[in-house]
PDB file of C-alpha atoms in Angstrom:
ATOM      1  CA  MET D   1     167.668  87.335  98.090  1.00 97.00           C
ATOM      2  CA  LYS D   2     165.179  85.753 100.467  1.00 97.00           C
ATOM      3  CA  TYR D   3     161.686  86.962 101.258  1.00 98.00           C
ATOM      4  CA  ARG D   4     158.986  86.860 103.911  1.00 97.00           C
ATOM      5  CA  THR D   5     155.412  88.046 104.158  1.00 97.00           C
ATOM      6  CA  ILE D   6     154.405  90.916 106.428  1.00 97.00           C
ATOM      7  CA  GLY D   7     150.792  91.555 107.333  1.00 96.00           C
ATOM      8  CA  THR D   8     147.838  89.186 107.576  1.00 94.00           C
ATOM      9  CA  ASP D   9     145.087  90.730 105.447  1.00 94.00           C
ATOM     10  CA  PRO D  10     145.251  89.453 101.845  1.00 93.00           C
ATOM     11  CA  ALA D  11     144.339  92.953 100.660  1.00 91.00           C
ATOM     12  CA  THR D  12     147.329  94.658 102.299  1.00 94.00           C
ATOM     13  CA  ARG D  13     149.968  92.043 103.166  1.00 95.00           C
ATOM     14  CA  ARG D  14     153.208  92.182 101.198  1.00 97.00           C
ATOM     15  CA  GLU D  15     156.116  89.925 100.413  1.00 97.00           C
ATOM     16  CA  VAL D  16     159.333  91.778 101.194  1.00 98.00           C
ATOM     17  CA  SER D  17     163.029  90.989 101.149  1.00 98.00           C
ATOM     18  CA  VAL D  18     164.486  89.843 104.471  1.00 98.00           C
ATOM     19  CA  LEU D  19     166.990  92.698 104.238  1.00 98.00           C
ATOM     20  CA  SER D  20     165.550  96.213 104.347  1.00 98.00           C
ATOM     21  CA  LEU D  21     167.432  99.273 103.116  1.00 98.00           C
ATOM     22  CA  GLY D  22     167.354 102.499 105.107  1.00 98.00           C
ATOM     23  CA  ALA D  23     167.269 105.770 103.175  1.00 98.00           C
ATOM     24  CA  MET D  24     167.645 108.069 106.188  1.00 98.00           C
ATOM     25  CA  LEU D  25     170.630 110.078 104.957  1.00 98.00           C
ATOM     26  CA  MET D  26     169.872 109.885 101.248  1.00 98.00           C
ATOM     27  CA  GLY D  27     169.350 113.349  99.832  1.00 97.00           C
ATOM     28  CA  THR D  28     171.377 115.037 102.570  1.00 98.00           C
ATOM     29  CA  LYS D  29     174.608 113.447 103.818  1.00 98.00           C
ATOM     30  CA  THR D  30     174.607 110.908 100.981  1.00 98.00           C
ATOM     31  CA  ASP D  31     174.468 112.753  97.659  1.00 97.00           C
ATOM     32  CA  GLU D  32     171.944 111.941  94.953  1.00 98.00           C
ATOM     33  CA  ALA D  33     174.272 110.097  92.573  1.00 98.00           C
ATOM     34  CA  THR D  34     175.589 107.829  95.338  1.00 98.00           C
ATOM     35  CA  SER D  35     172.094 107.291  96.710  1.00 98.00           C
ATOM     36  CA  PHE D  36     170.752 106.291  93.300  1.00 98.00           C
ATOM     37  CA  ALA D  37     173.650 103.848  92.845  1.00 98.00           C
ATOM     38  CA  ILE D  38     172.941 102.247  96.238  1.00 98.00           C
ATOM     39  CA  LEU D  39     169.213 101.967  95.505  1.00 98.00           C
ATOM     40  CA  ASP D  40     169.888 100.501  92.055  1.00 98.00           C
ATOM     41  CA  ARG D  41     172.234  97.879  93.498  1.00 98.00           C
ATOM     42  CA  TYR D  42     169.730  96.952  96.205  1.00 98.00           C
ATOM     43  CA  VAL D  43     166.979  96.355  93.640  1.00 98.00           C
ATOM     44  CA  GLU D  44     169.389  94.502  91.340  1.00 98.00           C
ATOM     45  CA  ALA D  45     170.124  92.123  94.245  1.00 98.00           C
ATOM     46  CA  GLY D  46     166.418  91.468  94.753  1.00 98.00           C
ATOM     47  CA  GLY D  47     165.813  93.940  97.570  1.00 98.00           C
ATOM     48  CA  THR D  48     162.229  95.160  97.812  1.00 98.00           C
ATOM     49  CA  PHE D  49     161.827  96.860 101.224  1.00 98.00           C
ATOM     50  CA  ILE D  50     163.009 100.479 101.584  1.00 98.00           C
ATOM     51  CA  ASP D  51     162.614 102.546 104.759  1.00 98.00           C
ATOM     52  CA  THR D  52     162.317 106.313 105.205  1.00 98.00           C
ATOM     53  CA  SER D  53     160.471 108.934 107.277  1.00 98.00           C
ATOM     54  CA  ASP D  54     158.908 112.337 106.751  1.00 98.00           C
ATOM     55  CA  ASN D  55     161.483 113.864 109.127  1.00 97.00           C
ATOM     56  CA  TYR D  56     164.646 112.455 107.496  1.00 98.00           C
ATOM     57  CA  ALA D  57     167.072 114.101 107.801  1.00 96.00           C
ATOM     58  CA  PHE D  58     166.072 117.388 109.418  1.00 97.00           C
ATOM     59  CA  TRP D  59     169.191 117.506 111.610  1.00 96.00           C
ATOM     60  CA  GLU D  60     171.602 117.598 108.690  1.00 96.00           C
ATOM     61  CA  ASN D  61     170.572 120.993 107.284  1.00 95.00           C
ATOM     62  CA  GLY D  62     168.284 122.421 109.951  1.00 96.00           C
ATOM     63  CA  THR D  63     165.100 121.708 108.007  1.00 97.00           C
ATOM     64  CA  GLN D  64     161.844 119.919 108.832  1.00 97.00           C
ATOM     65  CA  GLY D  65     162.987 116.842 106.906  1.00 97.00           C
ATOM     66  CA  GLY D  66     161.526 115.399 103.740  1.00 97.00           C
ATOM     67  CA  GLU D  67     164.802 115.179 101.815  1.00 98.00           C
ATOM     68  CA  SER D  68     164.879 111.376 101.960  1.00 98.00           C
ATOM     69  CA  GLU D  69     161.299 110.963 100.747  1.00 98.00           C
ATOM     70  CA  GLY D  70     161.979 113.516  98.029  1.00 98.00           C
ATOM     71  CA  LEU D  71     165.007 111.617  96.787  1.00 98.00           C
ATOM     72  CA  LEU D  72     163.092 108.331  96.764  1.00 98.00           C
ATOM     73  CA  GLY D  73     160.344 109.990  94.746  1.00 98.00           C
ATOM     74  CA  ARG D  74     162.836 111.202  92.146  1.00 98.00           C
ATOM     75  CA  TRP D  75     164.515 107.786  92.029  1.00 98.00           C
ATOM     76  CA  ARG D  76     161.169 106.001  91.572  1.00 98.00           C
ATOM     77  CA  ARG D  77     160.170 108.253  88.699  1.00 97.00           C
ATOM     78  CA  SER D  78     163.559 108.090  86.969  1.00 98.00           C
ATOM     79  CA  ARG D  79     163.657 104.290  87.147  1.00 97.00           C
ATOM     80  CA  GLY D  80     159.993 103.572  86.510  1.00 97.00           C
ATOM     81  CA  ILE D  81     159.652 101.907  89.897  1.00 96.00           C
ATOM     82  CA  GLY D  82     156.133 100.741  90.723  1.00 95.00           C
ATOM     83  CA  SER D  83     154.418  98.729  93.410  1.00 94.00           C
ATOM     84  CA  GLU D  84     156.999  95.951  93.229  1.00 96.00           C
ATOM     85  CA  ILE D  85     159.129  97.950  95.689  1.00 98.00           C
ATOM     86  CA  VAL D  86     157.646  98.383  99.172  1.00 98.00           C
ATOM     87  CA  ILE D  87     158.427 101.772 100.695  1.00 98.00           C
ATOM     88  CA  ALA D  88     157.796 102.265 104.402  1.00 98.00           C
ATOM     89  CA  THR D  89     157.653 105.759 105.856  1.00 98.00           C
ATOM     90  CA  LYS D  90     156.907 107.272 109.260  1.00 98.00           C
ATOM     91  CA  LEU D  91     155.160 110.274 110.733  1.00 98.00           C
ATOM     92  CA  GLY D  92     154.869 111.903 114.124  1.00 97.00           C
ATOM     93  CA  ALA D  93     158.453 113.085 114.623  1.00 96.00           C
ATOM     94  CA  ARG D  94     158.685 115.821 112.009  1.00 97.00           C
ATOM     95  CA  PRO D  95     159.653 119.171 113.597  1.00 96.00           C
ATOM     96  CA  LEU D  96     156.889 121.731 113.205  1.00 96.00           C
ATOM     97  CA  ALA D  97     159.418 124.427 112.298  1.00 96.00           C
ATOM     98  CA  PRO D  98     162.960 124.506 110.879  1.00 95.00           C
ATOM     99  CA  GLY D  99     165.621 124.685 113.528  1.00 93.00           C
ATOM    100  CA  THR D 100     163.562 122.726 116.072  1.00 95.00           C
ATOM    101  CA  SER D 101     163.431 118.978 116.708  1.00 93.00           C
ATOM    102  CA  TYR D 102     161.086 116.106 117.474  1.00 92.00           C
ATOM    103  CA  VAL D 103     161.972 116.408 121.172  1.00 89.00           C
ATOM    104  CA  ASP D 104     160.745 119.957 121.700  1.00 91.00           C
ATOM    105  CA  ASN D 105     158.431 120.530 118.718  1.00 93.00           C
ATOM    106  CA  PRO D 106     157.103 117.307 117.130  1.00 94.00           C
ATOM    107  CA  GLU D 107     154.148 117.129 114.766  1.00 96.00           C
ATOM    108  CA  GLY D 108     152.605 114.401 116.938  1.00 96.00           C
ATOM    109  CA  LEU D 109     149.937 111.809 116.279  1.00 98.00           C
ATOM    110  CA  SER D 110     146.604 113.629 116.197  1.00 98.00           C
ATOM    111  CA  ALA D 111     144.107 112.518 113.548  1.00 98.00           C
ATOM    112  CA  LYS D 112     144.601 115.854 111.767  1.00 98.00           C
ATOM    113  CA  ILE D 113     148.379 115.505 111.634  1.00 98.00           C
ATOM    114  CA  ILE D 114     148.178 111.844 110.582  1.00 98.00           C
ATOM    115  CA  ARG D 115     146.064 112.783 107.560  1.00 98.00           C
ATOM    116  CA  GLU D 116     148.084 115.871 106.635  1.00 98.00           C
ATOM    117  CA  SER D 117     151.460 114.148 106.996  1.00 98.00           C
ATOM    118  CA  ALA D 118     150.368 111.034 105.123  1.00 98.00           C
ATOM    119  CA  SER D 119     149.049 113.194 102.277  1.00 98.00           C
ATOM    120  CA  ARG D 120     152.370 115.029 102.078  1.00 98.00           C
ATOM    121  CA  SER D 121     154.316 111.757 102.010  1.00 98.00           C
ATOM    122  CA  LEU D 122     152.075 110.350  99.269  1.00 98.00           C
ATOM    123  CA  GLU D 123     152.812 113.388  97.123  1.00 98.00           C
ATOM    124  CA  THR D 124     156.531 113.529  97.894  1.00 98.00           C
ATOM    125  CA  LEU D 125     157.073 109.823  97.215  1.00 98.00           C
ATOM    126  CA  GLY D 126     154.845 109.967  94.149  1.00 97.00           C
ATOM    127  CA  VAL D 127     152.708 106.978  95.135  1.00 97.00           C
ATOM    128  CA  ASP D 128     148.973 106.310  95.359  1.00 96.00           C
ATOM    129  CA  ARG D 129     149.303 104.277  98.556  1.00 97.00           C
ATOM    130  CA  LEU D 130     151.819 104.168 101.383  1.00 98.00           C
ATOM    131  CA  ASP D 131     152.786 100.495 101.641  1.00 97.00           C
ATOM    132  CA  VAL D 132     153.744 100.738 105.331  1.00 98.00           C
ATOM    133  CA  LEU D 133     153.107 103.749 107.554  1.00 98.00           C
ATOM    134  CA  TYR D 134     154.633 103.908 111.041  1.00 98.00           C
ATOM    135  CA  ALA D 135     153.792 105.955 114.107  1.00 98.00           C
ATOM    136  CA  HIS D 136     157.366 107.123 114.606  1.00 96.00           C
ATOM    137  CA  ILE D 137     157.396 108.216 118.260  1.00 93.00           C
ATOM    138  CA  GLU D 138     155.020 108.424 121.193  1.00 92.00           C
ATOM    139  CA  ASP D 139     152.569 111.306 121.526  1.00 94.00           C
ATOM    140  CA  PRO D 140     151.259 111.293 125.116  1.00 92.00           C
ATOM    141  CA  THR D 141     149.229 114.470 124.435  1.00 95.00           C
ATOM    142  CA  VAL D 142     146.745 112.660 122.181  1.00 97.00           C
ATOM    143  CA  GLU D 143     144.329 109.931 123.207  1.00 97.00           C
ATOM    144  CA  LEU D 144     145.351 106.561 121.776  1.00 97.00           C
ATOM    145  CA  SER D 145     141.846 106.067 120.411  1.00 98.00           C
ATOM    146  CA  GLU D 146     142.249 109.155 118.213  1.00 98.00           C
ATOM    147  CA  THR D 147     145.595 107.950 116.875  1.00 98.00           C
ATOM    148  CA  VAL D 148     144.244 104.440 116.224  1.00 98.00           C
ATOM    149  CA  SER D 149     141.205 105.731 114.337  1.00 98.00           C
ATOM    150  CA  GLY D 150     143.286 108.276 112.420  1.00 98.00           C
ATOM    151  CA  PHE D 151     145.550 105.576 111.039  1.00 98.00           C
ATOM    152  CA  ALA D 152     142.684 103.120 110.445  1.00 98.00           C
ATOM    153  CA  ASP D 153     140.765 105.686 108.385  1.00 98.00           C
ATOM    154  CA  LEU D 154     143.685 105.937 105.954  1.00 98.00           C
ATOM    155  CA  VAL D 155     143.728 102.162 105.520  1.00 98.00           C
ATOM    156  CA  SER D 156     139.972 102.013 104.925  1.00 97.00           C
ATOM    157  CA  GLU D 157     140.317 104.709 102.262  1.00 98.00           C
ATOM    158  CA  GLY D 158     143.055 102.768 100.482  1.00 97.00           C
ATOM    159  CA  LEU D 159     145.699 105.400 101.158  1.00 98.00           C
ATOM    160  CA  VAL D 160     147.781 103.128 103.417  1.00 98.00           C
ATOM    161  CA  GLY D 161     148.461  99.401 103.317  1.00 98.00           C
ATOM    162  CA  LEU D 162     150.041  98.197 106.571  1.00 98.00           C
ATOM    163  CA  LEU D 163     150.343 100.090 109.822  1.00 98.00           C
ATOM    164  CA  GLY D 164     153.476 100.053 111.936  1.00 98.00           C
ATOM    165  CA  VAL D 165     154.835 101.468 115.168  1.00 97.00           C
ATOM    166  CA  SER D 166     158.350 102.452 116.214  1.00 95.00           C
ATOM    167  CA  ASN D 167     159.999 103.451 119.488  1.00 92.00           C
ATOM    168  CA  HIS D 168     156.851 103.013 121.581  1.00 93.00           C
ATOM    169  CA  TRP D 169     156.586 101.367 124.972  1.00 91.00           C
ATOM    170  CA  ILE D 170     155.211  97.864 124.534  1.00 92.00           C
ATOM    171  CA  TRP D 171     152.279  98.392 126.867  1.00 93.00           C
ATOM    172  CA  ARG D 172     151.205 101.283 124.632  1.00 94.00           C
ATOM    173  CA  VAL D 173     151.557  99.136 121.516  1.00 96.00           C
ATOM    174  CA  GLU D 174     149.383  96.432 123.052  1.00 97.00           C
ATOM    175  CA  ARG D 175     146.804  98.965 124.224  1.00 97.00           C
ATOM    176  CA  ALA D 176     146.627 100.513 120.737  1.00 98.00           C
ATOM    177  CA  ARG D 177     146.264  97.102 119.106  1.00 98.00           C
ATOM    178  CA  ALA D 178     143.547  96.150 121.593  1.00 98.00           C
ATOM    179  CA  LEU D 179     141.641  99.353 120.825  1.00 98.00           C
ATOM    180  CA  ALA D 180     141.870  98.627 117.105  1.00 98.00           C
ATOM    181  CA  ALA D 181     140.724  95.024 117.560  1.00 97.00           C
ATOM    182  CA  SER D 182     137.742  96.031 119.710  1.00 98.00           C
ATOM    183  CA  ALA D 183     136.712  98.606 117.108  1.00 98.00           C
ATOM    184  CA  GLY D 184     137.164  96.131 114.273  1.00 97.00           C
ATOM    185  CA  VAL D 185     139.680  98.341 112.454  1.00 97.00           C
ATOM    186  CA  PRO D 186     143.270  97.742 111.273  1.00 97.00           C
ATOM    187  CA  GLY D 187     145.983  98.053 113.898  1.00 97.00           C
ATOM    188  CA  TYR D 188     149.775  97.947 114.082  1.00 98.00           C
ATOM    189  CA  GLU D 189     151.285  94.897 112.367  1.00 98.00           C
ATOM    190  CA  VAL D 190     154.909  95.960 111.825  1.00 98.00           C
ATOM    191  CA  LEU D 191     157.158  96.912 114.740  1.00 97.00           C
ATOM    192  CA  GLN D 192     160.420  98.797 114.192  1.00 96.00           C
ATOM    193  CA  TYR D 193     162.915  98.993 117.040  1.00 95.00           C
ATOM    194  CA  SER D 194     166.650  99.239 117.552  1.00 93.00           C
ATOM    195  CA  HIS D 195     167.914  95.650 117.845  1.00 94.00           C
ATOM    196  CA  SER D 196     171.264  93.936 117.409  1.00 95.00           C
ATOM    197  CA  TYR D 197     173.338  90.998 118.665  1.00 96.00           C
ATOM    198  CA  LEU D 198     174.781  92.771 121.703  1.00 95.00           C
ATOM    199  CA  ARG D 199     172.460  93.222 124.653  1.00 92.00           C
ATOM    200  CA  ALA D 200     171.977  96.728 126.001  1.00 87.00           C
ATOM    201  CA  ARG D 201     171.734  97.697 129.651  1.00 83.00           C
ATOM    202  CA  THR D 202     168.086  98.090 130.549  1.00 73.00           C
ATOM    203  CA  ASP D 203     168.803 100.199 133.610  1.00 71.00           C
ATOM    204  CA  LEU D 204     169.814 103.109 131.373  1.00 63.00           C
ATOM    205  CA  SER D 205     166.433 103.240 129.585  1.00 55.00           C
ATOM    206  CA  GLU D 206     164.394 106.116 130.864  1.00 50.00           C
ATOM    207  CA  LEU D 207     161.114 107.524 129.624  1.00 43.00           C
ATOM    208  CA  SER D 208     162.180 110.279 127.256  1.00 48.00           C
ATOM    209  CA  PRO D 209     159.918 113.061 125.917  1.00 44.00           C
ATOM    210  CA  ASP D 210     159.331 111.025 122.760  1.00 45.00           C
ATOM    211  CA  GLY D 211     158.705 107.765 124.617  1.00 47.00           C
ATOM    212  CA  ASP D 212     161.750 106.046 123.120  1.00 53.00           C
ATOM    213  CA  GLN D 213     162.221 102.789 125.000  1.00 60.00           C
ATOM    214  CA  GLY D 214     165.761 102.259 123.692  1.00 65.00           C
ATOM    215  CA  PRO D 215     167.044  99.014 122.138  1.00 74.00           C
ATOM    216  CA  ALA D 216     164.696  96.050 121.924  1.00 72.00           C
ATOM    217  CA  SER D 217     164.062  94.591 125.353  1.00 79.00           C
ATOM    218  CA  GLY D 218     163.313  91.061 126.430  1.00 83.00           C
ATOM    219  CA  GLU D 219     159.728  92.191 126.897  1.00 88.00           C
ATOM    220  CA  LEU D 220     159.468  93.281 123.266  1.00 90.00           C
ATOM    221  CA  LEU D 221     161.019  90.058 121.970  1.00 92.00           C
ATOM    222  CA  SER D 222     158.695  88.011 124.167  1.00 93.00           C
ATOM    223  CA  TYR D 223     155.743  89.977 122.811  1.00 94.00           C
ATOM    224  CA  VAL D 224     156.725  89.305 119.194  1.00 95.00           C
ATOM    225  CA  ARG D 225     157.333  85.630 119.938  1.00 94.00           C
ATOM    226  CA  ALA D 226     153.818  85.369 121.377  1.00 94.00           C
ATOM    227  CA  GLN D 227     152.305  87.257 118.424  1.00 94.00           C
ATOM    228  CA  PRO D 228     153.764  85.560 115.325  1.00 92.00           C
ATOM    229  CA  GLU D 229     151.550  87.624 113.037  1.00 94.00           C
ATOM    230  CA  LEU D 230     153.698  90.657 113.869  1.00 96.00           C
ATOM    231  CA  ALA D 231     156.807  91.557 111.880  1.00 97.00           C
ATOM    232  CA  LEU D 232     159.858  92.959 113.687  1.00 97.00           C
ATOM    233  CA  VAL D 233     162.142  95.300 111.739  1.00 97.00           C
ATOM    234  CA  ALA D 234     165.484  95.985 113.451  1.00 96.00           C
ATOM    235  CA  TYR D 235     167.093  99.356 112.841  1.00 96.00           C
ATOM    236  CA  SER D 236     170.761  99.986 113.690  1.00 94.00           C
ATOM    237  CA  PRO D 237     171.513  96.236 113.606  1.00 96.00           C
ATOM    238  CA  LEU D 238     175.214  96.914 112.987  1.00 96.00           C
ATOM    239  CA  LEU D 239     175.461  99.588 115.694  1.00 94.00           C
ATOM    240  CA  SER D 240     176.841 102.207 113.320  1.00 90.00           C
ATOM    241  CA  GLY D 241     179.781 100.018 112.326  1.00 91.00           C
ATOM    242  CA  ARG D 242     181.072  99.402 115.848  1.00 92.00           C
ATOM    243  CA  TYR D 243     181.403  95.646 115.328  1.00 94.00           C
ATOM    244  CA  VAL D 244     184.161  96.198 112.767  1.00 92.00           C
ATOM    245  CA  ARG D 245     185.531  99.679 113.525  1.00 88.00           C
ATOM    246  CA  GLU D 246     187.946 100.087 116.411  1.00 84.00           C
ATOM    247  CA  ASP D 247     187.775 103.878 116.067  1.00 87.00           C
ATOM    248  CA  LYS D 248     184.139 103.878 117.228  1.00 85.00           C
ATOM    249  CA  PRO D 249     183.819 103.483 121.004  1.00 87.00           C
ATOM    250  CA  TRP D 250     180.955 101.494 122.485  1.00 88.00           C
ATOM    251  CA  GLU D 251     178.069 103.412 123.993  1.00 86.00           C
ATOM    252  CA  ALA D 252     177.546 103.308 127.765  1.00 86.00           C
ATOM    253  CA  ARG D 253     174.553 100.997 127.343  1.00 86.00           C
ATOM    254  CA  TYR D 254     176.949  98.230 126.203  1.00 89.00           C
ATOM    255  CA  ASP D 255     179.404  98.764 129.064  1.00 90.00           C
ATOM    256  CA  HIS D 256     178.623  95.644 131.096  1.00 91.00           C
ATOM    257  CA  GLY D 257     179.970  92.161 131.715  1.00 93.00           C
ATOM    258  CA  GLY D 258     177.956  90.497 128.977  1.00 93.00           C
ATOM    259  CA  THR D 259     179.490  92.402 126.082  1.00 93.00           C
ATOM    260  CA  ALA D 260     182.966  90.800 126.001  1.00 95.00           C
ATOM    261  CA  PRO D 261     181.699  87.167 125.846  1.00 97.00           C
ATOM    262  CA  ARG D 262     179.306  88.045 123.029  1.00 97.00           C
ATOM    263  CA  LEU D 263     182.009  89.824 121.036  1.00 97.00           C
ATOM    264  CA  ALA D 264     184.319  86.833 121.537  1.00 97.00           C
ATOM    265  CA  ALA D 265     181.644  84.410 120.277  1.00 98.00           C
ATOM    266  CA  LEU D 266     180.969  86.696 117.330  1.00 98.00           C
ATOM    267  CA  ALA D 267     184.655  86.842 116.395  1.00 97.00           C
ATOM    268  CA  GLU D 268     184.925  83.045 116.700  1.00 98.00           C
ATOM    269  CA  VAL D 269     182.005  82.380 114.371  1.00 98.00           C
ATOM    270  CA  ALA D 270     183.161  85.034 111.910  1.00 98.00           C
ATOM    271  CA  ALA D 271     186.571  83.342 111.706  1.00 98.00           C
ATOM    272  CA  GLU D 272     184.941  79.935 111.148  1.00 98.00           C
ATOM    273  CA  THR D 273     182.692  81.159 108.357  1.00 98.00           C
ATOM    274  CA  GLY D 274     185.131  83.535 106.690  1.00 98.00           C
ATOM    275  CA  ALA D 275     182.467  86.237 107.002  1.00 98.00           C
ATOM    276  CA  THR D 276     182.703  89.638 108.629  1.00 97.00           C
ATOM    277  CA  ALA D 277     181.296  90.268 112.080  1.00 97.00           C
ATOM    278  CA  ASN D 278     178.633  92.446 110.448  1.00 98.00           C
ATOM    279  CA  GLN D 279     177.550  89.590 108.206  1.00 98.00           C
ATOM    280  CA  VAL D 280     177.319  87.155 111.111  1.00 98.00           C
ATOM    281  CA  VAL D 281     175.130  89.611 113.038  1.00 98.00           C
ATOM    282  CA  LEU D 282     172.775  90.016 110.082  1.00 98.00           C
ATOM    283  CA  SER D 283     172.569  86.274 109.484  1.00 98.00           C
ATOM    284  CA  TRP D 284     171.909  85.690 113.190  1.00 98.00           C
ATOM    285  CA  LEU D 285     169.021  88.165 113.096  1.00 97.00           C
ATOM    286  CA  ILE D 286     167.461  86.871 109.875  1.00 97.00           C
ATOM    287  CA  GLY D 287     167.537  83.198 110.842  1.00 96.00           C
ATOM    288  CA  GLY D 288     166.719  83.405 114.537  1.00 93.00           C
ATOM    289  CA  SER D 289     163.838  81.783 116.373  1.00 90.00           C
ATOM    290  CA  ILE D 290     162.182  85.200 116.284  1.00 89.00           C
ATOM    291  CA  PRO D 291     162.470  86.208 112.611  1.00 86.00           C
ATOM    292  CA  VAL D 292     163.810  89.726 112.261  1.00 95.00           C
ATOM    293  CA  ILE D 293     164.147  91.944 109.198  1.00 98.00           C
ATOM    294  CA  PRO D 294     167.393  93.912 109.622  1.00 98.00           C
ATOM    295  CA  LEU D 295     167.233  97.495 108.388  1.00 98.00           C
ATOM    296  CA  VAL D 296     170.668  98.497 107.155  1.00 98.00           C
ATOM    297  CA  GLY D 297     172.047 101.803 106.001  1.00 97.00           C
ATOM    298  CA  ALA D 298     174.803 102.229 103.448  1.00 97.00           C
ATOM    299  CA  SER D 299     176.888 105.174 102.339  1.00 96.00           C
ATOM    300  CA  SER D 300     178.405 103.255  99.425  1.00 97.00           C
ATOM    301  CA  VAL D 301     177.630 100.328  97.154  1.00 98.00           C
ATOM    302  CA  GLU D 302     180.509  98.443  98.768  1.00 97.00           C
ATOM    303  CA  GLN D 303     178.933  98.728 102.214  1.00 97.00           C
ATOM    304  CA  LEU D 304     175.616  97.539 100.830  1.00 98.00           C
ATOM    305  CA  ASN D 305     177.238  94.553  99.129  1.00 98.00           C
ATOM    306  CA  GLU D 306     178.591  93.358 102.473  1.00 98.00           C
ATOM    307  CA  SER D 307     175.069  93.315 103.875  1.00 98.00           C
ATOM    308  CA  ILE D 308     173.561  91.683 100.785  1.00 98.00           C
ATOM    309  CA  GLU D 309     176.075  88.831 100.996  1.00 98.00           C
ATOM    310  CA  ALA D 310     174.969  88.170 104.577  1.00 98.00           C
ATOM    311  CA  VAL D 311     171.543  87.013 103.367  1.00 98.00           C
ATOM    312  CA  ASP D 312     173.096  83.822 101.978  1.00 97.00           C
ATOM    313  CA  LEU D 313     175.260  83.156 105.033  1.00 98.00           C
ATOM    314  CA  GLU D 314     173.861  80.058 106.767  1.00 97.00           C
ATOM    315  CA  LEU D 315     174.988  79.599 110.345  1.00 98.00           C
ATOM    316  CA  THR D 316     175.125  76.037 111.638  1.00 97.00           C
ATOM    317  CA  ALA D 317     172.979  74.986 114.577  1.00 97.00           C
ATOM    318  CA  ASP D 318     176.120  74.802 116.697  1.00 98.00           C
ATOM    319  CA  GLN D 319     177.302  78.277 115.694  1.00 98.00           C
ATOM    320  CA  ARG D 320     173.887  79.748 116.406  1.00 97.00           C
ATOM    321  CA  ALA D 321     173.752  77.979 119.765  1.00 97.00           C
ATOM    322  CA  ARG D 322     177.121  79.394 120.767  1.00 98.00           C
ATOM    323  CA  LEU D 323     176.101  82.905 119.719  1.00 97.00           C
ATOM    324  CA  ASP D 324     172.850  82.598 121.658  1.00 96.00           C
ATOM    325  CA  ALA D 325     174.506  81.252 124.785  1.00 96.00           C
ATOM    326  CA  ALA D 326     177.309  83.818 125.007  1.00 95.00           C
TER     327      ALA D 326
END
């Protein structure tokens, strides 16, 4: 395994594995025994960065979520896991009632909700401090200053280590970070967005009720390049298996002239390296000019092993140049 440091403050920064494991469906779609086996294999391989949310996975059983955090708490206790494993969770998108969703009934990002939801996650995960806590979705009903101070208070009290943000418009991220800097309090340092090798059509991104900006844009990547202290975590890097599964059609956002050349370059490099297309994508993300931490899911140990092996795949300068240029 390889590692990188996220965060800048010596009191809260952490060294994490360059491959993060998503626990979204653990405890619901992925049963407990299989989930424990996947988590055990990840740690055995040197993985140290696990991702969840307080709303995972409410849509599976019509709940408010919490099943994923609950499973991770049971796994931690059964294995004697301590602070050596960094667990990131999120708040803001938990439905306020079973049978609803984050689109029509989200908990939001008020100072009150931030404190209540963080306290619940601390208890469910069985930890004294949340290593990384993300603002999961936008909440346009609350002033940014209230959200910024609500998160910062948790850091100052030692209840949270690093702050992160996911699925927010970049101008809102910058405004929130500017507010934090002017107040002299901790701000967002970890950004989590959908990002992969294929480029998505930007003309299909519309402002949704939760402020989701869609896959990582050139603007976001430019922002991270200009702010090297930020860490970018890429969820859905393998596009739900579409790189290797012909039975999964491409979404409309990838229906454009740039997709075929990129897939051809990907297939060419995969053939040269003897790796799978998935592994080439992960290696491309990890070793790029903008370092990215891919966040992968797995429904079996075999799927996880494919991703783990990608960490040691070294693309040549020529291969990387061809992938970039396609």
